[in-house]
């Protein structure tokens, strides 16, 4: 159950944000209101992402004006969003560890080291081929966005 996954403080913070935007007090917020709530909590979803959030089975209900979400569904949604942010922070941290001299990119040799740690014994040429498939116009330097693309593609 969602209440087991979040702390009392998180639940309180989510509730305060939720009720601020539940204008009519019916226990539901619309897509437009959800957008405002998400932005107030530091997230920046697109309109398509908002529609998907409400419709993705977080106990939202579709209406003629684009859907609504209740408090429990909102908590489920925010918990997922927090996990996404944690994952991104872990990727950034991993990239920083590899980019020890802080040049802003890593090389195929450094990426080969990552692959070995992940159980893929690839040499530099194999990594170069893999990277070239994931990054168009690859010139030997793997920047953070490319690093994420490679990890998600494999």
GROMACS .gro file of C-alpha atoms in nm:
model
  154
    1UNK     CA    1   0.000   0.000   0.000
    2UNK     CA    2   0.121   0.352  -0.080
    3UNK     CA    3   0.117   0.469   0.284
    4UNK     CA    4   0.389   0.213   0.366
    5UNK     CA    5   0.617   0.353   0.093
    6UNK     CA    6   0.628   0.716   0.208
    7UNK     CA    7   0.715   0.885   0.536
    8UNK     CA    8   0.460   1.078   0.743
    9UNK     CA    9   0.640   1.402   0.649
   10UNK     CA   10   0.623   1.320   0.277
   11UNK     CA   11   0.254   1.235   0.309
   12UNK     CA   12   0.195   1.565   0.490
   13UNK     CA   13   0.389   1.762   0.224
   14UNK     CA   14   0.202   1.586  -0.056
   15UNK     CA   15  -0.131   1.653   0.117
   16UNK     CA   16  -0.054   2.023   0.164
   17UNK     CA   17   0.036   2.056  -0.205
   18UNK     CA   18  -0.269   1.852  -0.310
   19UNK     CA   19  -0.526   2.046  -0.107
   20UNK     CA   20  -0.385   2.381  -0.222
   21UNK     CA   21  -0.495   2.291  -0.574
   22UNK     CA   22  -0.816   2.100  -0.499
   23UNK     CA   23  -1.012   2.420  -0.559
   24UNK     CA   24  -1.362   2.279  -0.507
   25UNK     CA   25  -1.265   2.049  -0.219
   26UNK     CA   26  -1.398   1.736  -0.391
   27UNK     CA   27  -1.080   1.535  -0.324
   28UNK     CA   28  -0.966   1.543  -0.687
   29UNK     CA   29  -0.747   1.766  -0.900
   30UNK     CA   30  -0.759   1.814  -1.277
   31UNK     CA   31  -0.477   1.786  -1.530
   32UNK     CA   32  -0.427   2.164  -1.519
   33UNK     CA   33  -0.417   2.165  -1.140
   34UNK     CA   34  -0.181   1.865  -1.141
   35UNK     CA   35   0.058   2.062  -1.362
   36UNK     CA   36   0.070   2.343  -1.107
   37UNK     CA   37   0.120   2.099  -0.818
   38UNK     CA   38   0.404   1.918  -0.997
   39UNK     CA   39   0.580   2.246  -1.075
   40UNK     CA   40   0.545   2.360  -0.712
   41UNK     CA   41   0.720   2.037  -0.608
   42UNK     CA   42   1.008   2.087  -0.852
   43UNK     CA   43   0.891   1.870  -1.144
   44UNK     CA   44   0.831   2.003  -1.496
   45UNK     CA   45   0.603   1.761  -1.687
   46UNK     CA   46   0.485   1.818  -2.044
   47UNK     CA   47   0.108   1.821  -2.120
   48UNK     CA   48   0.142   1.470  -2.269
   49UNK     CA   49   0.318   1.346  -1.954
   50UNK     CA   50   0.040   1.493  -1.739
   51UNK     CA   51  -0.228   1.312  -1.941
   52UNK     CA   52  -0.028   0.992  -1.915
   53UNK     CA   53   0.018   1.037  -1.538
   54UNK     CA   54  -0.354   1.070  -1.478
   55UNK     CA   55  -0.441   0.785  -1.712
   56UNK     CA   56  -0.172   0.537  -1.607
   57UNK     CA   57  -0.376   0.352  -1.348
   58UNK     CA   58  -0.294   0.564  -1.048
   59UNK     CA   59  -0.663   0.551  -0.965
   60UNK     CA   60  -0.732   0.854  -1.186
   61UNK     CA   61  -1.065   0.894  -1.361
   62UNK     CA   62  -1.110   1.035  -1.710
   63UNK     CA   63  -1.359   1.316  -1.754
   64UNK     CA   64  -1.457   1.526  -2.053
   65UNK     CA   65  -1.203   1.792  -1.953
   66UNK     CA   66  -0.899   1.565  -1.945
   67UNK     CA   67  -0.911   1.364  -1.624
   68UNK     CA   68  -0.871   1.397  -1.250
   69UNK     CA   69  -0.658   1.232  -0.986
   70UNK     CA   70  -0.739   1.167  -0.619
   71UNK     CA   71  -0.499   1.206  -0.324
   72UNK     CA   72  -0.393   0.841  -0.307
   73UNK     CA   73  -0.325   0.838  -0.681
   74UNK     CA   74  -0.133   1.163  -0.643
   75UNK     CA   75   0.086   1.005  -0.372
   76UNK     CA   76   0.154   0.703  -0.594
   77UNK     CA   77   0.248   0.934  -0.877
   78UNK     CA   78   0.479   1.150  -0.663
   79UNK     CA   79   0.649   0.840  -0.518
   80UNK     CA   80   0.724   0.718  -0.872
   81UNK     CA   81   0.856   1.062  -0.967
   82UNK     CA   82   1.087   1.065  -0.664
   83UNK     CA   83   1.229   0.725  -0.766
   84UNK     CA   84   1.293   0.860  -1.118
   85UNK     CA   85   1.482   1.156  -0.971
   86UNK     CA   86   1.686   0.921  -0.746
   87UNK     CA   87   1.781   0.708  -1.050
   88UNK     CA   88   1.890   1.015  -1.244
   89UNK     CA   89   2.101   1.132  -0.950
   90UNK     CA   90   2.266   0.787  -0.933
   91UNK     CA   91   2.352   0.808  -1.305
   92UNK     CA   92   2.498   1.157  -1.260
   93UNK     CA   93   2.704   1.036  -0.965
   94UNK     CA   94   2.831   0.737  -1.167
   95UNK     CA   95   2.926   0.969  -1.453
   96UNK     CA   96   3.113   1.202  -1.213
   97UNK     CA   97   3.309   0.905  -1.073
   98UNK     CA   98   3.418   0.809  -1.425
   99UNK     CA   99   3.498   1.167  -1.523
  100UNK     CA  100   3.762   1.202  -1.251
  101UNK     CA  101   3.946   1.490  -1.414
  102UNK     CA  102   3.614   1.678  -1.463
  103UNK     CA  103   3.655   1.730  -1.837
  104UNK     CA  104   3.279   1.686  -1.892
  105UNK     CA  105   3.304   1.362  -2.090
  106UNK     CA  106   3.441   1.008  -2.067
  107UNK     CA  107   3.630   0.801  -2.324
  108UNK     CA  108   3.559   0.456  -2.469
  109UNK     CA  109   3.835   0.319  -2.246
  110UNK     CA  110   3.656   0.455  -1.937
  111UNK     CA  111   3.323   0.322  -2.068
  112UNK     CA  112   3.484  -0.022  -2.118
  113UNK     CA  113   3.570  -0.016  -1.746
  114UNK     CA  114   3.203   0.050  -1.665
  115UNK     CA  115   3.098  -0.240  -1.886
  116UNK     CA  116   3.340  -0.474  -1.708
  117UNK     CA  117   3.197  -0.375  -1.370
  118UNK     CA  118   2.846  -0.443  -1.508
  119UNK     CA  119   2.955  -0.790  -1.621
  120UNK     CA  120   3.006  -0.712  -1.992
  121UNK     CA  121   3.365  -0.791  -2.089
  122UNK     CA  122   3.400  -0.560  -2.391
  123UNK     CA  123   3.723  -0.421  -2.532
  124UNK     CA  124   3.766  -0.060  -2.639
  125UNK     CA  125   3.676  -0.132  -3.005
  126UNK     CA  126   3.354  -0.312  -2.907
  127UNK     CA  127   3.260  -0.022  -2.681
  128UNK     CA  128   3.337   0.220  -2.965
  129UNK     CA  129   3.096   0.025  -3.191
  130UNK     CA  130   2.826   0.021  -2.921
  131UNK     CA  131   2.868   0.392  -2.852
  132UNK     CA  132   2.864   0.478  -3.224
  133UNK     CA  133   2.525   0.307  -3.255
  134UNK     CA  134   2.379   0.507  -2.965
  135UNK     CA  135   2.536   0.845  -3.042
  136UNK     CA  136   2.522   0.999  -3.387
  137UNK     CA  137   2.834   1.191  -3.495
  138UNK     CA  138   3.040   1.015  -3.225
  139UNK     CA  139   3.392   1.159  -3.206
  140UNK     CA  140   3.543   0.965  -2.914
  141UNK     CA  141   3.395   1.168  -2.629
  142UNK     CA  142   3.091   1.044  -2.435
  143UNK     CA  143   2.905   1.329  -2.267
  144UNK     CA  144   2.646   1.270  -1.993
  145UNK     CA  145   2.341   1.257  -2.226
  146UNK     CA  146   2.518   1.001  -2.444
  147UNK     CA  147   2.620   0.802  -2.136
  148UNK     CA  148   2.255   0.777  -2.031
  149UNK     CA  149   2.147   0.683  -2.385
  150UNK     CA  150   2.403   0.402  -2.396
  151UNK     CA  151   2.304   0.262  -2.057
  152UNK     CA  152   1.933   0.274  -2.139
  153UNK     CA  153   1.987   0.116  -2.482
  154UNK     CA  154   2.181  -0.177  -2.337
   0.00000   0.00000   0.00000
